[in-house]
mmCIF file of C-alpha atoms in Angstrom:
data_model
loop_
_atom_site.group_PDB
_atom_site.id
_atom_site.type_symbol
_atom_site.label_atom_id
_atom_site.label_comp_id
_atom_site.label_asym_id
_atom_site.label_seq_id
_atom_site.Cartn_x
_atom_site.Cartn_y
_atom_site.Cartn_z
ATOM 1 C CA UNK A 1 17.597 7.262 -23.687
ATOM 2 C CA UNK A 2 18.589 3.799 -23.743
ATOM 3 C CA UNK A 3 17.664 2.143 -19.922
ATOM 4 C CA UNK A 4 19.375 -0.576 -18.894
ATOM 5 C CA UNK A 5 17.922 -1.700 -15.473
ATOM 6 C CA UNK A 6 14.177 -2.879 -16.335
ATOM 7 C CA UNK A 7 13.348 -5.861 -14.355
ATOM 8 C CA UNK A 8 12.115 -8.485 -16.672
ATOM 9 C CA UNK A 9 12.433 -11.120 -14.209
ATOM 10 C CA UNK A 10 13.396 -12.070 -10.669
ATOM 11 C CA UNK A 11 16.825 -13.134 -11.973
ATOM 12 C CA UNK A 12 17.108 -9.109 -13.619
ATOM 13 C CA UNK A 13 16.235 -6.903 -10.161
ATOM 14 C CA UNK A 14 17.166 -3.354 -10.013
ATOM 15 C CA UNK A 15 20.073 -3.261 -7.931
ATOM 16 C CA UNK A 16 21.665 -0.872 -5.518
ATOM 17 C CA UNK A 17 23.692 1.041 -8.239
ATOM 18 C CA UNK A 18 21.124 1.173 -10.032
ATOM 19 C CA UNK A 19 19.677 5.004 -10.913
ATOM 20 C CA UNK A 20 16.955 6.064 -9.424
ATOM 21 C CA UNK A 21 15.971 8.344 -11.917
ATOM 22 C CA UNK A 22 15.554 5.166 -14.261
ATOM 23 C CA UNK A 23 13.411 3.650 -11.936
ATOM 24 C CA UNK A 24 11.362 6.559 -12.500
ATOM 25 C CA UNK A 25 11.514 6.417 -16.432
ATOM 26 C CA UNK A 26 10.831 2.534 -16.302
ATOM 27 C CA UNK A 27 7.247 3.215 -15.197
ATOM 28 C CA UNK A 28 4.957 5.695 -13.393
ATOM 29 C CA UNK A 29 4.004 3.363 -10.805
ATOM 30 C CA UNK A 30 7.157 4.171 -8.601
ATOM 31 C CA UNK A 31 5.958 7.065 -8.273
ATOM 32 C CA UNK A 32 3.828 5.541 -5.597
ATOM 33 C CA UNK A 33 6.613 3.925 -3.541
ATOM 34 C CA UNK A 34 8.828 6.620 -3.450
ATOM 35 C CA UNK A 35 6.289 8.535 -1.821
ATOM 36 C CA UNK A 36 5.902 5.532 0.320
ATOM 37 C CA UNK A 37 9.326 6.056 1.543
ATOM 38 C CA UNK A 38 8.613 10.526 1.452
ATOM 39 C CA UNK A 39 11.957 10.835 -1.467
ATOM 40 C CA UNK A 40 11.320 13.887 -3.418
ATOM 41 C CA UNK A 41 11.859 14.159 -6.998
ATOM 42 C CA UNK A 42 15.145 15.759 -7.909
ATOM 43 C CA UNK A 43 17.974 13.474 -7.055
ATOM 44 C CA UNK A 44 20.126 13.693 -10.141
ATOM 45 C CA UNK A 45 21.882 10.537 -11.809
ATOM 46 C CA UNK A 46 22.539 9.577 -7.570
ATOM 47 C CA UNK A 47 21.969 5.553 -7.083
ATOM 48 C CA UNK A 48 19.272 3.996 -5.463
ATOM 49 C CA UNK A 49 22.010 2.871 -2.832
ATOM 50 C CA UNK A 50 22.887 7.471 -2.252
ATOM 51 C CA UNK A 51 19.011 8.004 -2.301
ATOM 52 C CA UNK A 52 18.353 5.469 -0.062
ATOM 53 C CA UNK A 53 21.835 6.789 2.666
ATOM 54 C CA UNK A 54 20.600 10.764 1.829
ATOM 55 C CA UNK A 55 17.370 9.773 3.140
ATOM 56 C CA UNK A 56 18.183 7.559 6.098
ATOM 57 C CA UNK A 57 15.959 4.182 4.392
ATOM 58 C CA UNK A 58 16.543 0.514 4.578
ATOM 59 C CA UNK A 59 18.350 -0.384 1.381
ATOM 60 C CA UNK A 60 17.507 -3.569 1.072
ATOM 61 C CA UNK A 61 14.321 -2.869 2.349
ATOM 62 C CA UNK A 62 13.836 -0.105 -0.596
ATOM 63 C CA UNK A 63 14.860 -2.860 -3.400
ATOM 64 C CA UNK A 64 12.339 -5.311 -2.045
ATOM 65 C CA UNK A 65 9.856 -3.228 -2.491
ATOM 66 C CA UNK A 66 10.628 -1.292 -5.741
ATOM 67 C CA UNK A 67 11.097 -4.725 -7.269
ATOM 68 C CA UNK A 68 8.148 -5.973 -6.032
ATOM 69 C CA UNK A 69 6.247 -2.949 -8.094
ATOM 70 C CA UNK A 70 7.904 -4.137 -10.691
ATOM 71 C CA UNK A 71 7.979 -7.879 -11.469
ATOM 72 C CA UNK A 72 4.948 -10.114 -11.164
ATOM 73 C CA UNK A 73 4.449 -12.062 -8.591
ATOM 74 C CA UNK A 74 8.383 -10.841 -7.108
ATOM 75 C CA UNK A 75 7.361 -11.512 -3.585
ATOM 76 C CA UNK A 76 10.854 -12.261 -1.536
ATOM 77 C CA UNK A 77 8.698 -13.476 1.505
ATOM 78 C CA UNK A 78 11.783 -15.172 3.529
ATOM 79 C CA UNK A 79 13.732 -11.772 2.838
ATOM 80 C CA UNK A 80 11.195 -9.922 4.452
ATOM 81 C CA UNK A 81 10.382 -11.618 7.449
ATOM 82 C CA UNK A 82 13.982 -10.898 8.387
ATOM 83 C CA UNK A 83 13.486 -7.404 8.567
ATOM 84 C CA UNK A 84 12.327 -5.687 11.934
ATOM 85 C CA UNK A 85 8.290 -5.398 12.539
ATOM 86 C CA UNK A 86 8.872 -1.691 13.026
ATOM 87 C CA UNK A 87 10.375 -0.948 10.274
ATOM 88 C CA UNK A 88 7.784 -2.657 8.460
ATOM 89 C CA UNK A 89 4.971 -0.749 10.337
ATOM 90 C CA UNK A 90 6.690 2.607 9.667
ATOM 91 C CA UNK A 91 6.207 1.868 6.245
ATOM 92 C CA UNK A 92 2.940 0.653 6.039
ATOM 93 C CA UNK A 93 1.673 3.889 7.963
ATOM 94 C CA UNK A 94 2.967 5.754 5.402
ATOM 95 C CA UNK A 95 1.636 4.152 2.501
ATOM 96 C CA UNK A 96 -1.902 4.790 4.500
ATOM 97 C CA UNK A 97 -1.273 8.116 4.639
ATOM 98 C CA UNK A 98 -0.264 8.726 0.834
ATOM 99 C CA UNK A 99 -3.775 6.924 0.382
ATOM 100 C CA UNK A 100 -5.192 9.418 2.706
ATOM 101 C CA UNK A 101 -3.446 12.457 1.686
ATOM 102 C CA UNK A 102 -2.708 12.122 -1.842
ATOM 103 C CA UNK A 103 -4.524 9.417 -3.949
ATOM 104 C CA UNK A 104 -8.153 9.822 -2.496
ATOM 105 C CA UNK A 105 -8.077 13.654 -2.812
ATOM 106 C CA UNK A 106 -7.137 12.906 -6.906
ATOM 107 C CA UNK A 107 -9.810 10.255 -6.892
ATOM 108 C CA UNK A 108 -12.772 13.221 -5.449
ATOM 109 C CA UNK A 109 -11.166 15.812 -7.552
ATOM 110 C CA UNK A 110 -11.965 14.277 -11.258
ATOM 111 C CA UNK A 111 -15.570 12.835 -9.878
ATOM 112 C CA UNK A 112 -15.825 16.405 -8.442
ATOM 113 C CA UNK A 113 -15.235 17.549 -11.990
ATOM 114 C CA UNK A 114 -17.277 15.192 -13.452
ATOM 115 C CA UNK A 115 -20.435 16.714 -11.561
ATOM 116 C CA UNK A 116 -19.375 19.718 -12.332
ATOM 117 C CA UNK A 117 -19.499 19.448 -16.073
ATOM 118 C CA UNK A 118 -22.875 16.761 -15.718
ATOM 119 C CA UNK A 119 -25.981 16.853 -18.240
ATOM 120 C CA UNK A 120 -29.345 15.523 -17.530
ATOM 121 C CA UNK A 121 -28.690 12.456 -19.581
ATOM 122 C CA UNK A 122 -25.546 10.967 -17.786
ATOM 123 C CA UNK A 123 -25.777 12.900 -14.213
ATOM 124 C CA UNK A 124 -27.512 10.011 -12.769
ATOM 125 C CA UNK A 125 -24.997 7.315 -13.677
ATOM 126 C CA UNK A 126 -22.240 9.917 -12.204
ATOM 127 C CA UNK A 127 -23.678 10.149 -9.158
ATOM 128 C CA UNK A 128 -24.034 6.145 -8.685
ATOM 129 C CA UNK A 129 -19.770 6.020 -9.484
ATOM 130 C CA UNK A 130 -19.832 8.763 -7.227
ATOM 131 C CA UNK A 131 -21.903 7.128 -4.038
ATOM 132 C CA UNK A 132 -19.961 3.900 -4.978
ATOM 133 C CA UNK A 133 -16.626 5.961 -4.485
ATOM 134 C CA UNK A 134 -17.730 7.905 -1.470
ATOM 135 C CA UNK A 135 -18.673 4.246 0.631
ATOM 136 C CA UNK A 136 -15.532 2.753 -0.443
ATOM 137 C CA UNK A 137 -13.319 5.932 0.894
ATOM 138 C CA UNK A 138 -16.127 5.662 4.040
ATOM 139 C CA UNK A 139 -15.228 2.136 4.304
ATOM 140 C CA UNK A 140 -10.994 2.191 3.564
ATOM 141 C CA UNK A 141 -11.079 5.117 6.298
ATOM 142 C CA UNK A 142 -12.068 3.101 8.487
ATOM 143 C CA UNK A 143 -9.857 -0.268 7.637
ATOM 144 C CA UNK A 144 -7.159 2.699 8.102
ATOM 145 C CA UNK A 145 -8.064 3.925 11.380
ATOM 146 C CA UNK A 146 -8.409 0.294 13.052
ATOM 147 C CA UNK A 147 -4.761 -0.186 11.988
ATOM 148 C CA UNK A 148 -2.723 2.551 12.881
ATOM 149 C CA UNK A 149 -4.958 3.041 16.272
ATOM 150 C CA UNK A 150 -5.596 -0.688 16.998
ATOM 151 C CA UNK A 151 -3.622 -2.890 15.129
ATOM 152 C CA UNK A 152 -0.207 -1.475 15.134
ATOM 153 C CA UNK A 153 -0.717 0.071 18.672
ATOM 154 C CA UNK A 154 -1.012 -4.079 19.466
ATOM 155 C CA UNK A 155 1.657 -5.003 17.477
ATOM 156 C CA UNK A 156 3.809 -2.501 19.547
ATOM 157 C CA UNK A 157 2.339 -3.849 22.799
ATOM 158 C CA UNK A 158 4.067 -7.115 21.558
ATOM 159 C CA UNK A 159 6.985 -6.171 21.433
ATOM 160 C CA UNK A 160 7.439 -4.405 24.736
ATOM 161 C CA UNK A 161 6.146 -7.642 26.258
ATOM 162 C CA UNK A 162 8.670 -9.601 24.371
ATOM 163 C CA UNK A 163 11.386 -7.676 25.784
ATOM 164 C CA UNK A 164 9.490 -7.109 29.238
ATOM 165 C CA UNK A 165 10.825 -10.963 30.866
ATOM 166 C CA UNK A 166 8.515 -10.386 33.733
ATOM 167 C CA UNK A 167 5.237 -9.822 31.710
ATOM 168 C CA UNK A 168 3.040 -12.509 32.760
ATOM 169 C CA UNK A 169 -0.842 -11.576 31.356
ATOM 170 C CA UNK A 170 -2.099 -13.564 28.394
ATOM 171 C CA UNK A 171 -1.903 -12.705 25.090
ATOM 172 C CA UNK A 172 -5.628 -10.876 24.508
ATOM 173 C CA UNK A 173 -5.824 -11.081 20.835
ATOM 174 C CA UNK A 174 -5.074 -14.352 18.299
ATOM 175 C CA UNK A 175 -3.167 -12.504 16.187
ATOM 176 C CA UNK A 176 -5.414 -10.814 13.905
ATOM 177 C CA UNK A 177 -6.086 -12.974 10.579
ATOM 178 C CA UNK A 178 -9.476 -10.842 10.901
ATOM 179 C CA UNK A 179 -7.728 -8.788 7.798
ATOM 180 C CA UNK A 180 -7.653 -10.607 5.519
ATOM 181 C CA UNK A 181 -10.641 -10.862 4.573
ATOM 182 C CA UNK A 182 -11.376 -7.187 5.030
ATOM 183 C CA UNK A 183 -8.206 -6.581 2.692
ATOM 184 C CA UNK A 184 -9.599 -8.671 -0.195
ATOM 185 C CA UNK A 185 -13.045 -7.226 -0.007
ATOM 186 C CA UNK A 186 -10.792 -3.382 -0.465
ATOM 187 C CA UNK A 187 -9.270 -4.652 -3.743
ATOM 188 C CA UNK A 188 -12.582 -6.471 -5.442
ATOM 189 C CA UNK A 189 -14.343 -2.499 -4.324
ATOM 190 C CA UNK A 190 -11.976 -1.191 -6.703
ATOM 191 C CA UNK A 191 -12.626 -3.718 -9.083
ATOM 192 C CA UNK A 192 -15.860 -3.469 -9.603
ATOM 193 C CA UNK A 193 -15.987 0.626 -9.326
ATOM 194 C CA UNK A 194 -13.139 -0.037 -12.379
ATOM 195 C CA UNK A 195 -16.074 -2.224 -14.191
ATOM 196 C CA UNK A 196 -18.799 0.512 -13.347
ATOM 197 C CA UNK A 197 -16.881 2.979 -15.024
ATOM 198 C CA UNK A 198 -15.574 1.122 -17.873
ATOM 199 C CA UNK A 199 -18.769 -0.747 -19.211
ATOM 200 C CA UNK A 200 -21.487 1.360 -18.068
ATOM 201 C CA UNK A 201 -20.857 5.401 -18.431
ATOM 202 C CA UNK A 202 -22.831 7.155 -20.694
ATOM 203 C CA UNK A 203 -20.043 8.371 -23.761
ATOM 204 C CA UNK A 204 -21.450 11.843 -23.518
ATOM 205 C CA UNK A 205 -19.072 11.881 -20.113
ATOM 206 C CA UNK A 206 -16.453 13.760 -19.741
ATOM 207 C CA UNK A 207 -14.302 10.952 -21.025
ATOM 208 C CA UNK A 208 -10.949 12.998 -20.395
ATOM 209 C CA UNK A 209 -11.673 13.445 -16.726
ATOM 210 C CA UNK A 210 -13.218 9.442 -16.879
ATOM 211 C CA UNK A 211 -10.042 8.091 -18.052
ATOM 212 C CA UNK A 212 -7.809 10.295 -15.258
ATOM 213 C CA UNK A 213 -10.193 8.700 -12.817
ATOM 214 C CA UNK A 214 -9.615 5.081 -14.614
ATOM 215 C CA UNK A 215 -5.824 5.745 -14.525
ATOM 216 C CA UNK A 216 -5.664 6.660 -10.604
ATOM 217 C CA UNK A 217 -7.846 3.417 -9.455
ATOM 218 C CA UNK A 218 -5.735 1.213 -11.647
ATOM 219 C CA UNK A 219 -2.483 2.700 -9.606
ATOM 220 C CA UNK A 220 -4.114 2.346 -6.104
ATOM 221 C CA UNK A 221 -5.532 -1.141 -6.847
ATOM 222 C CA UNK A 222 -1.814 -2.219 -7.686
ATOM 223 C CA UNK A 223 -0.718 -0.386 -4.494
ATOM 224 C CA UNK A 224 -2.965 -1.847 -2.368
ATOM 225 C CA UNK A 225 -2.477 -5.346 -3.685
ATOM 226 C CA UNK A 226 1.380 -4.616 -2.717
ATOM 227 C CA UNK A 227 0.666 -3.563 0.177
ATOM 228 C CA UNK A 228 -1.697 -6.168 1.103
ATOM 229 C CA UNK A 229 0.977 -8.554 0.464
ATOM 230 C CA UNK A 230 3.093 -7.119 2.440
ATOM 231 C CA UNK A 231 1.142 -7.114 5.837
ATOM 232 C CA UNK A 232 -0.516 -10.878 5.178
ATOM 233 C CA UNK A 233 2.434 -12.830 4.056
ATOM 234 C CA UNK A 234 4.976 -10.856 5.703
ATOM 235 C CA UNK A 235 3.358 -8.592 9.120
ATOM 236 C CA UNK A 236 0.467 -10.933 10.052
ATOM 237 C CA UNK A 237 3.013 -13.846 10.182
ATOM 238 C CA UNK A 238 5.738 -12.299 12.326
ATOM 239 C CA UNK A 239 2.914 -11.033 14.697
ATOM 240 C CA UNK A 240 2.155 -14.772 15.227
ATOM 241 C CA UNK A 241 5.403 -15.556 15.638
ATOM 242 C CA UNK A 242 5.507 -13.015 18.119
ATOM 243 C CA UNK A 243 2.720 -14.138 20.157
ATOM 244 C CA UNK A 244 4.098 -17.708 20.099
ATOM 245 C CA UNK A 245 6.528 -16.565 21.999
ATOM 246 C CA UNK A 246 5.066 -14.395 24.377
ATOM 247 C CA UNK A 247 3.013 -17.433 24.991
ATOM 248 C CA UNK A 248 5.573 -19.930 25.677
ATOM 249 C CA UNK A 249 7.472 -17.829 27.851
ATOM 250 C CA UNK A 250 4.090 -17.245 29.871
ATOM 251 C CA UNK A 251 3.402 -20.754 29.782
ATOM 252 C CA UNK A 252 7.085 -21.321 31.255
ATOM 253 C CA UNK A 253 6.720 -19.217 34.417
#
């Protein structure tokens, strides 16, 4: 099957008539982002543009994001800052629970295996990718928690003041650059368990199961650096954009 709608460059995007089924084809990572936006396999030859009115999603917001999966460094910044912050949220609090629900669970399932199948010789360098694994899950978890219970809960808070004209309290929080930091340290974790496993496991390993496990980290450590993107150049920005204006109209009362 000849496909037609690769994205080479930002000047050669998949567009709304574009099949989503091709998308699919092109490469494995999609996978991902569909789930992102909870579109089951099965839709036929149907456009991205049917998928996306079928299942009640942003269009343009859908494109942005399957292109940026696709095309390095594809980052439409300026596009994205036009969309609403809730929409972005909604998204981003899906993508944490595909991490939750689906792509940790495969992660424990092939070092689960791993152990099962162990020998004296490489059990101990199993169980060090293992304890690695287990404090980075420990450690996402809770980078996951403090933004769908504290973050985004904020974020909301915003908005109702924005809209609120009598609100008159100070902003509490400087708008929350705090995550950066904590995001970058997320993607080096998976990194360096990447390394551990690559350089350093004995080659009487289960190297079946070892290469599943390679496979899955490479596909979350794109995903996260996606979605990283997303909420520093695109959330953190409009949130202090927000609170600029909460300020000012404070500051004008």
């Amino acid at each position: 099957m000849k496909l037609n709608h690769f994205p080479k460059s930002s000047s050669n995007l998949y567009q709304q008539d574009t099949q989503l089924a091709d998308v699919i084809m092109n490469s494995h990572l999609h996978l991902s982002v569909i789930n992102h936006f909870d579109i089951p396999l099965g839709f036929g030859n149907k456009t991205i543009k049917e998928v996306c009115q079928q299942h009640g999603i942003n269009l343009h917001f859908f494109l942005i994001v399957i292109n940026s999966f696709s095309i390095p460094n594809y980052f439409p910044k300026k596009e994205l800052l036009e969309f609403d912050l809730k929409l972005i949220i909604e998204y981003l609090m899906k993508t944490h629970q595909y991490y939750l629900h689906k792509e940790i669970p495969k992660l424990e399932s092939c070092i689960s295996r791993m152990q099962r199948v162990a020998t004296q010789t490489n059990w101990q360098s199993i169980q060090l990718i293992s304890r690695f694994f287990f404090q980075y899950k420990e450690e996402l978890i809770k980078h996951l928690y403090q933004e769908d219970h504290m973050f985004f809960p904020y974020i909301y808070d915003l908005i109702e003041k924005k809209e609120n004209l009598t609100y008159k309290d100070p902003v509490l929080l400087n708008s929350s650059i705090f995550y950066s930091e904590k995001h970058e340290n997320l993607g080096v974790k998976v990194s360096d368990l990447k390394n551990l496993i690559v350089k350093y496991i004995p080659s009487n390993t289960d190297q079946e199961t070892c290469q599943q496990l390679l496979i899955q980290l490479i596909r979350l450590e794109i995903d996260l650096e996606n979605h990283r993107h997303i909420e520093e150049k695109v959330l953190i920005p409009k949130v202090q954009i927000l609170e600029q204006v909460i300020q000012q109209n404070n500051g004008s009362k």
